[in-house]
Short mmCIF file of C-alpha atoms in Angstrom, two decimals:
data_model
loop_
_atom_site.label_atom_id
_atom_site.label_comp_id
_atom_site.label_asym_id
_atom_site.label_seq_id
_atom_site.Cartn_x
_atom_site.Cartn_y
_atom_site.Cartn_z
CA UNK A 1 15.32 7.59 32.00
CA UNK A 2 15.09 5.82 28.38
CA UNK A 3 11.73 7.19 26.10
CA UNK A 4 10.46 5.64 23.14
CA UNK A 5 11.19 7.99 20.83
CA UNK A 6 8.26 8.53 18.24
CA UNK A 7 10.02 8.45 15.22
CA UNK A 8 10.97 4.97 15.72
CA UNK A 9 7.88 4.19 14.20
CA UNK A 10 6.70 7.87 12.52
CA UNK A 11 9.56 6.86 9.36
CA UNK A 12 7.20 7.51 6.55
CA UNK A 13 7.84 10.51 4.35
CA UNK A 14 4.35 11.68 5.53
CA UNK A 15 5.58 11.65 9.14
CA UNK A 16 8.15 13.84 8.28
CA UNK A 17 6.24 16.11 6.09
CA UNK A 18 4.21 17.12 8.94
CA UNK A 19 7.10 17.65 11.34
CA UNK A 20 8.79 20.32 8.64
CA UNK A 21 5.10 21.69 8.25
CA UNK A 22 5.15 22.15 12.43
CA UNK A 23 8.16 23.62 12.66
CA UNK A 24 8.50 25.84 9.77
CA UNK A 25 4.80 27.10 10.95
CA UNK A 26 6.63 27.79 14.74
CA UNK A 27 8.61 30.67 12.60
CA UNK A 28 5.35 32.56 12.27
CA UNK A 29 5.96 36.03 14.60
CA UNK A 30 2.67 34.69 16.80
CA UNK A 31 5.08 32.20 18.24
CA UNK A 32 7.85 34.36 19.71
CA UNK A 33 6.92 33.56 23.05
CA UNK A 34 7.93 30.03 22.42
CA UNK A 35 11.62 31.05 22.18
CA UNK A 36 13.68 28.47 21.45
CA UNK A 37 11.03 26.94 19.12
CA UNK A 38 10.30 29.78 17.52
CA UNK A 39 14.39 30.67 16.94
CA UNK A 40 14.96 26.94 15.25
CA UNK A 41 12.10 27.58 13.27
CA UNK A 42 13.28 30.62 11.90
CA UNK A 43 16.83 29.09 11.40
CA UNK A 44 15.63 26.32 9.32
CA UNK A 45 13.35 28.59 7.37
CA UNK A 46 16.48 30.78 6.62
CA UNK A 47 18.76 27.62 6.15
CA UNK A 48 16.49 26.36 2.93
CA UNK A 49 15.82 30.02 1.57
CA UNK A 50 19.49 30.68 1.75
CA UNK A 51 20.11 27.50 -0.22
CA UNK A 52 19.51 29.64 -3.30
CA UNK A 53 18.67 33.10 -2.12
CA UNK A 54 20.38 35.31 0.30
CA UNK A 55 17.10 36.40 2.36
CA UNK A 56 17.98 38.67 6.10
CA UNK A 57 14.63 40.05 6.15
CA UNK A 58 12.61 38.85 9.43
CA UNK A 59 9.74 36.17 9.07
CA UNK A 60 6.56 38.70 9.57
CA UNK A 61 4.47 36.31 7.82
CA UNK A 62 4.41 32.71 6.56
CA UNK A 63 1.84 30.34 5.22
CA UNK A 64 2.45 26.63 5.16
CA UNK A 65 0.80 23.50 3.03
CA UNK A 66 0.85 20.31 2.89
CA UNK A 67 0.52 17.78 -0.09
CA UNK A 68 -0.90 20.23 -2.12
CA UNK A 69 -0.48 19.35 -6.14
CA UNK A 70 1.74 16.24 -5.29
CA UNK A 71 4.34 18.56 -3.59
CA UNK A 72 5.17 17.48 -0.19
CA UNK A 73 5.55 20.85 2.09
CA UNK A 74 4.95 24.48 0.27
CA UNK A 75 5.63 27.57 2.20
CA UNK A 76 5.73 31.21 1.18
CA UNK A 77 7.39 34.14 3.58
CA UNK A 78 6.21 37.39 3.21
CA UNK A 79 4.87 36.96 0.18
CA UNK A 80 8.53 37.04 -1.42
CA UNK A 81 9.77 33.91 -1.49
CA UNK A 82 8.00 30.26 -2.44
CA UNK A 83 9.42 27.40 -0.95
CA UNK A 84 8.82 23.63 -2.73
CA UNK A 85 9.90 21.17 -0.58
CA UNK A 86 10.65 17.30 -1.73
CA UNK A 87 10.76 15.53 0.99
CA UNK A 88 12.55 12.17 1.01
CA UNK A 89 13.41 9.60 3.91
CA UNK A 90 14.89 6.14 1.97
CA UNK A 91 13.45 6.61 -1.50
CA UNK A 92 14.53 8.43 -4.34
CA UNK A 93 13.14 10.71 -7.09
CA UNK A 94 10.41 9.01 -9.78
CA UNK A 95 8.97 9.96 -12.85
CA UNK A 96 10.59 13.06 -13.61
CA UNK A 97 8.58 14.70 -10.75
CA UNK A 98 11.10 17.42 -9.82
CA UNK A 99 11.31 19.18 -12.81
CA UNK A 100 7.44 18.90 -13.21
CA UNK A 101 7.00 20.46 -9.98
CA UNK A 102 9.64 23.54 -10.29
CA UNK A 103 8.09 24.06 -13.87
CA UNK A 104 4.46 23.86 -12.31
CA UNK A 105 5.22 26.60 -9.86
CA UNK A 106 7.18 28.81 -11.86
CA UNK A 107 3.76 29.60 -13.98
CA UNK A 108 2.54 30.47 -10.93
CA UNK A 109 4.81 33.10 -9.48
CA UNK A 110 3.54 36.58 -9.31
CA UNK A 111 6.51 39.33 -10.17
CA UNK A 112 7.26 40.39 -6.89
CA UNK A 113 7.68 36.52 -5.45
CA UNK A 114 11.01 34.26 -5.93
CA UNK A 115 10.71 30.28 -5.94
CA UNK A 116 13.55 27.87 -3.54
CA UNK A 117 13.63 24.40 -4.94
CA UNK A 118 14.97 21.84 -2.47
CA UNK A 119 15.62 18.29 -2.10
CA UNK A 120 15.39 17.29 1.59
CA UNK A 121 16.94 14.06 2.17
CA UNK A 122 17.36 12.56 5.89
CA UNK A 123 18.44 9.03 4.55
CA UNK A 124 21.69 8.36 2.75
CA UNK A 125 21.70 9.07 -1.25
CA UNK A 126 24.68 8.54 -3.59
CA UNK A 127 26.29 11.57 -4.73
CA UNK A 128 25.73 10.76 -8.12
CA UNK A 129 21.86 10.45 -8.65
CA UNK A 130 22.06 13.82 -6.12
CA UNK A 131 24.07 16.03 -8.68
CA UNK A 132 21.05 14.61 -11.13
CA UNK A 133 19.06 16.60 -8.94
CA UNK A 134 21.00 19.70 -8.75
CA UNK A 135 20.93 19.92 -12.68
CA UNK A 136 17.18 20.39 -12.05
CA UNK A 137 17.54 23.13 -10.13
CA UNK A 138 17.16 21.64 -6.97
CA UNK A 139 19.38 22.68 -4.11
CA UNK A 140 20.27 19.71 -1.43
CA UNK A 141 19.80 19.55 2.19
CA UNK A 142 20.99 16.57 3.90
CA UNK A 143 20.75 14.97 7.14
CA UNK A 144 23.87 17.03 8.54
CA UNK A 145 22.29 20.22 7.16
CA UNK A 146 19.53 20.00 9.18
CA UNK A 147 21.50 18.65 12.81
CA UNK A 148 24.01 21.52 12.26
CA UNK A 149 20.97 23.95 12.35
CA UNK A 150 18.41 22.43 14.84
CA UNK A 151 21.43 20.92 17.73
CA UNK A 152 21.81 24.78 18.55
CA UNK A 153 18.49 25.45 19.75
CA UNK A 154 17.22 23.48 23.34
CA UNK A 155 13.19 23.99 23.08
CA UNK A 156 11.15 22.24 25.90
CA UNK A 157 9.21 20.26 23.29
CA UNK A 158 9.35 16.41 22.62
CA UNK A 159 8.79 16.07 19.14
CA UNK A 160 11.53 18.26 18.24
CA UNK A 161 14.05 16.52 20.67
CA UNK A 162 12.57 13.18 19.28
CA UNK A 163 13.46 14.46 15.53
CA UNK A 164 16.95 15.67 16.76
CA UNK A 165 17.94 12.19 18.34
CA UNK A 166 16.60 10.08 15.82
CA UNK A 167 18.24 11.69 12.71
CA UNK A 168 20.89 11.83 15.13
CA UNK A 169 20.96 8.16 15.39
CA UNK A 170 21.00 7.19 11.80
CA UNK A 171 23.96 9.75 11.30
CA UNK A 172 25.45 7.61 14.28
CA UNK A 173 24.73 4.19 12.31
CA UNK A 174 26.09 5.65 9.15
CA UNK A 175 29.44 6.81 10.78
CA UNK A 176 30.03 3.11 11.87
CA UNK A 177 32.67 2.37 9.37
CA UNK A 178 34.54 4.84 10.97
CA UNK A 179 34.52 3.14 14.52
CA UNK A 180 34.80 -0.58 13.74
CA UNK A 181 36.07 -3.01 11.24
CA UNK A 182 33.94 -4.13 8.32
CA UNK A 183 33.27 -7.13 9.26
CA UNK A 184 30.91 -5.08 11.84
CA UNK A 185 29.27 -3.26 9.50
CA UNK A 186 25.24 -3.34 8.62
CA UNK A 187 23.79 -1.84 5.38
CA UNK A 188 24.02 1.64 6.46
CA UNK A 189 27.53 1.63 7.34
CA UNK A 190 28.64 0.39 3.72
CA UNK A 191 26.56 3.11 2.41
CA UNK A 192 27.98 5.89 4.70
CA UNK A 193 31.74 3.80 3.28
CA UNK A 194 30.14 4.45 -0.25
CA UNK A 195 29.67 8.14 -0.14
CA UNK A 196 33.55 8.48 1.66
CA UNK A 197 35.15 6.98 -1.24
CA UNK A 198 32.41 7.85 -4.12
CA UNK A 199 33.52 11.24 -5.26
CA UNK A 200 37.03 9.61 -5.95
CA UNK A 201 36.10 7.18 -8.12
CA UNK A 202 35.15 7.38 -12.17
CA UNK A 203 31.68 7.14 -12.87
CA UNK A 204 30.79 6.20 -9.53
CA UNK A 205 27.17 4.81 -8.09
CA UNK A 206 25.59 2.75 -5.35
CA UNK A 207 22.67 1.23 -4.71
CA UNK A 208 20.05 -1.36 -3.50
CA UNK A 209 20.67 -4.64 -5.53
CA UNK A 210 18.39 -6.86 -5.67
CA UNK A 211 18.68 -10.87 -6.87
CA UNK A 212 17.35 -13.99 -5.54
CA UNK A 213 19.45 -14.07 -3.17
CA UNK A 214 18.10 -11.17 -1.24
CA UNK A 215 19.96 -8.25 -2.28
CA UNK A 216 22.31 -5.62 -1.21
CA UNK A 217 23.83 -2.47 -1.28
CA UNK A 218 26.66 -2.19 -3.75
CA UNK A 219 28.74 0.34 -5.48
CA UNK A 220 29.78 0.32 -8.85
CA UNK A 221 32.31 1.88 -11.18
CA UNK A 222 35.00 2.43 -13.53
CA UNK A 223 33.60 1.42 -16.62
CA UNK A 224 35.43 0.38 -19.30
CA UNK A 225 34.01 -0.38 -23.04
CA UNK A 226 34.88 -2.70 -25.71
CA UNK A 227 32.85 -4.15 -28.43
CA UNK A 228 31.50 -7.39 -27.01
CA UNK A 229 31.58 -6.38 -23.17
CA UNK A 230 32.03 -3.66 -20.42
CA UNK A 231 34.41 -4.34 -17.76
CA UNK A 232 33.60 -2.79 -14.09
CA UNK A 233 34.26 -2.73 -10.42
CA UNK A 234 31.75 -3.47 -7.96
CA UNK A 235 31.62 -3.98 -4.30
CA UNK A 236 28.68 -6.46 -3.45
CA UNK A 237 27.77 -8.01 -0.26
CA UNK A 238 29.96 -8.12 2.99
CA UNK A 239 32.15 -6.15 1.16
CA UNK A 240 33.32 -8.69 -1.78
CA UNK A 241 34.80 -6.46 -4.57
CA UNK A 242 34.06 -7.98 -8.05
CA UNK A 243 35.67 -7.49 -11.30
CA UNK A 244 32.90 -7.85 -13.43
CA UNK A 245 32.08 -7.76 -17.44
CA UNK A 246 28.24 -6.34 -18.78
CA UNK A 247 27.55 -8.26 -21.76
CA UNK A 248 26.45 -6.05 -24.73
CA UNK A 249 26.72 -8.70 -27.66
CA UNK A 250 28.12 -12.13 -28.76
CA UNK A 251 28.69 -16.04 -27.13
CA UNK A 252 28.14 -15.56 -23.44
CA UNK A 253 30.68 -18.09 -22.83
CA UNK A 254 33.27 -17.15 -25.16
CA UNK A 255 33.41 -13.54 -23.89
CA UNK A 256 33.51 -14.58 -20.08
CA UNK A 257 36.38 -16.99 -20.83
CA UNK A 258 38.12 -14.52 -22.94
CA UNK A 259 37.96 -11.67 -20.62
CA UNK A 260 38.54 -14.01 -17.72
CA UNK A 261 41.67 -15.05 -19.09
CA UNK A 262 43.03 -11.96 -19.85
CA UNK A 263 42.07 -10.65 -16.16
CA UNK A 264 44.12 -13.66 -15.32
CA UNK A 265 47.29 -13.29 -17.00
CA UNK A 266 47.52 -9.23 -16.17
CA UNK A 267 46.70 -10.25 -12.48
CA UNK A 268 49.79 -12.73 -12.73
CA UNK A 269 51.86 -9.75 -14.23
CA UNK A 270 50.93 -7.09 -12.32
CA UNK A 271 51.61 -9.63 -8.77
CA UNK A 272 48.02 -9.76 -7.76
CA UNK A 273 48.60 -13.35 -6.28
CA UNK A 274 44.65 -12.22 -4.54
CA UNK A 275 42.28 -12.17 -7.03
CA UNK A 276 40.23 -15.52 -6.66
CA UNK A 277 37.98 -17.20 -9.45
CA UNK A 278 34.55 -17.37 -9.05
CA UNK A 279 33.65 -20.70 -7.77
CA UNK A 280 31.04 -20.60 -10.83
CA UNK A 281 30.49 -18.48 -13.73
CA UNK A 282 26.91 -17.01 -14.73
CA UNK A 283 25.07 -16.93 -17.97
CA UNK A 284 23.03 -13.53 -17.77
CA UNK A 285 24.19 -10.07 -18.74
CA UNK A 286 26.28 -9.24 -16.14
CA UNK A 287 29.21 -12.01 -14.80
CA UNK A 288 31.78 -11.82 -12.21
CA UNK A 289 35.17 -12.82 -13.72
CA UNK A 290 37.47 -11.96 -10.42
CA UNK A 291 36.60 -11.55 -6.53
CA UNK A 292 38.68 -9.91 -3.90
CA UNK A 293 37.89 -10.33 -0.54
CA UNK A 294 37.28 -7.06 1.55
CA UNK A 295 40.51 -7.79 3.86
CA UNK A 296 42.33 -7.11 0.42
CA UNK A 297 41.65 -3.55 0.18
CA UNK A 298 39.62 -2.45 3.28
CA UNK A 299 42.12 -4.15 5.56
CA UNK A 300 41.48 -5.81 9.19
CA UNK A 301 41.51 -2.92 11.14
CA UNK A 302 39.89 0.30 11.44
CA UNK A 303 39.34 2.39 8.46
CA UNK A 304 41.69 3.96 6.61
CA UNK A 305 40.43 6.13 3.56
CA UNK A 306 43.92 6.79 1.83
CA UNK A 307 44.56 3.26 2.04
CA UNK A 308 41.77 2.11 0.79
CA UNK A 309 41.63 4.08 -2.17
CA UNK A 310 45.32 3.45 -2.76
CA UNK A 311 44.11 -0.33 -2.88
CA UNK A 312 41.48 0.40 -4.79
CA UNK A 313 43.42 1.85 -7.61
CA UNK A 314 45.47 -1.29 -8.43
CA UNK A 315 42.32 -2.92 -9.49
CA UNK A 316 41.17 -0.07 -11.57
CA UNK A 317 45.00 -0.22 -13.13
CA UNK A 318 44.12 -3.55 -13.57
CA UNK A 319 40.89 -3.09 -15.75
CA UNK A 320 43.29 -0.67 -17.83
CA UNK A 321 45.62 -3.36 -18.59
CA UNK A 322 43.01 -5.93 -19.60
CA UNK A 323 41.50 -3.48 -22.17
CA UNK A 324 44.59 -2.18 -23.68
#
């Protein structure tokens, strides 16, 4: 019989910090008579301290908090290890805060306790602003992390089947590009295409968008400089890949004809017959001089990630020729 599951509406990242604060707590050695419970609990505790630190020692004692100092879940296990938890759902890191926190706590360790950093992310995140992260001495555990742990334990309790089957469902939604063709794709499909192909591509980001239009989620890449303009890939809505030039100085118009030309004529040499002209230019910093249509390079049938990429890299060949 269907449920409604409550994390359908329980999506903020305060819902979430107080389902990690539950079941980290159910690792406590008062709860072994819950068994299941109390067995996730202690794999998850032992999944983020062995992020960083190779910890077998059993859980005899464990104190948990909650939005204390700005940080979202705090826990410490037998008074040994110190566990900072940021705790994200769809946003991303602000203000420096990670490296404010770590340095924060580090004051405050005694010299017998050891401090895990981690980034806990159950929404999708480009692989680039994540190995930002990492630099700060953060380790990462993802959405996949956390199913690959918790899917081996069956507890008799709702809210932790609820949390199972609804991170299980946005892995689901993610994994779409897989199943179908783009054309059925919705904004967390592209980004689960986006971090397939990102670690293959130069300089490589994605993210939300926004215009006047309404916005989307696009990638972007494969920067090349010269010294009126840059010259980049981007996928934008429904797919659309767009060559496109960043304006750093000079006539708008004269460096959008000139680099539109020369996008042109190498297109013409190279036999990409596809490339279509915008059907108008823009004035601001950042113009679309070439479009090709996601059919071009995704294909019409189910995905294909060699292909793709294989497609892919005539375009970037093609941003090579324009600047040489």
């Amino acid at each position: 019989m269907e449920k409604v599951n409550i994390f359908k509406y329980a999506t903020s990242e305060l819902s979430q910090d107080a389902f990690l604060c539950w079941l980290i707590e159910n690792s406590a050695p008062q709860y072994v008579d819950s068994e299941e419970l109390h067995a996730a609990a202690c794999a998850f505790v032992k999944l983020l301290i062995n992020k960083e630190i190779p910890y077998e020692k059993p859980i005899e004692k464990i104190r948990v908090y909650k939005q204390m100092n700005n940080i979202d879940v705090r826990f410490v296990v037998n008074e040994e290890i110190k566990v900072i938890i940021e705790d994200k759902t769809k946003t991303r890191e602000h203000s420096d805060q990670l490296r404010r926190y770590k340095n924060d706590e580090l004051k405050k360790l005694n010299e017998n306790q050891r401090l895990v950093c981690i980034y806990l992310k159950t929404g999708n995140e480009s692989w680039g602003t994540l190995y930002e992260i990492m630099q700060k001495g953060y380790s990462i555990v993802n959405r996949k992390d956390i199913l690959d742990i918790l899917t081996q334990y069956k507890p008799h309790n709702d809210f932790y089947i609820d949390y199972i089957e609804y991170l299980q469902s946005l892995e689901d939604k993610t994994n779409i590009y897989m199943e179908k063709p783009y054309t059925e794709w919705n904004y967390m499909a592209w980004q689960g295409f986006y971090m397939c192909i990102e670690k293959e591509l130069r300089w490589a980001e994605w993210d939300y968008i926004s215009n006047p239009k309404g916005g989307f989620w696009g990638l972007y890449w494969y920067w090349a400089k010269k010294s009126d303009c840059k010259i980049y890939l981007q996928i934008e809505k429904d797919g659309k890949l767009c060559i496109k030039i960043e304006i750093i100085e000079g006539n708008v118009s004269a460096i959008r004809e000139k680099w539109y030309r020369k996008l042109m004529e190498q297109a013409k040499i190279l036999g990409y017959k596809e490339i279509e002209k915008p059907k108008r230019f823009g004035y601001g910093q950042w113009i679309t001089i070439g479009i090709i249509n996601p059919q071009n390079y995704i294909g019409k049938n189910l995905f294909n990630r060699d292909k793709v990429l294989e497609n892919i890299r005539k375009y970037e060949e093609l941003i090579d020729k324009c600047v040489e």
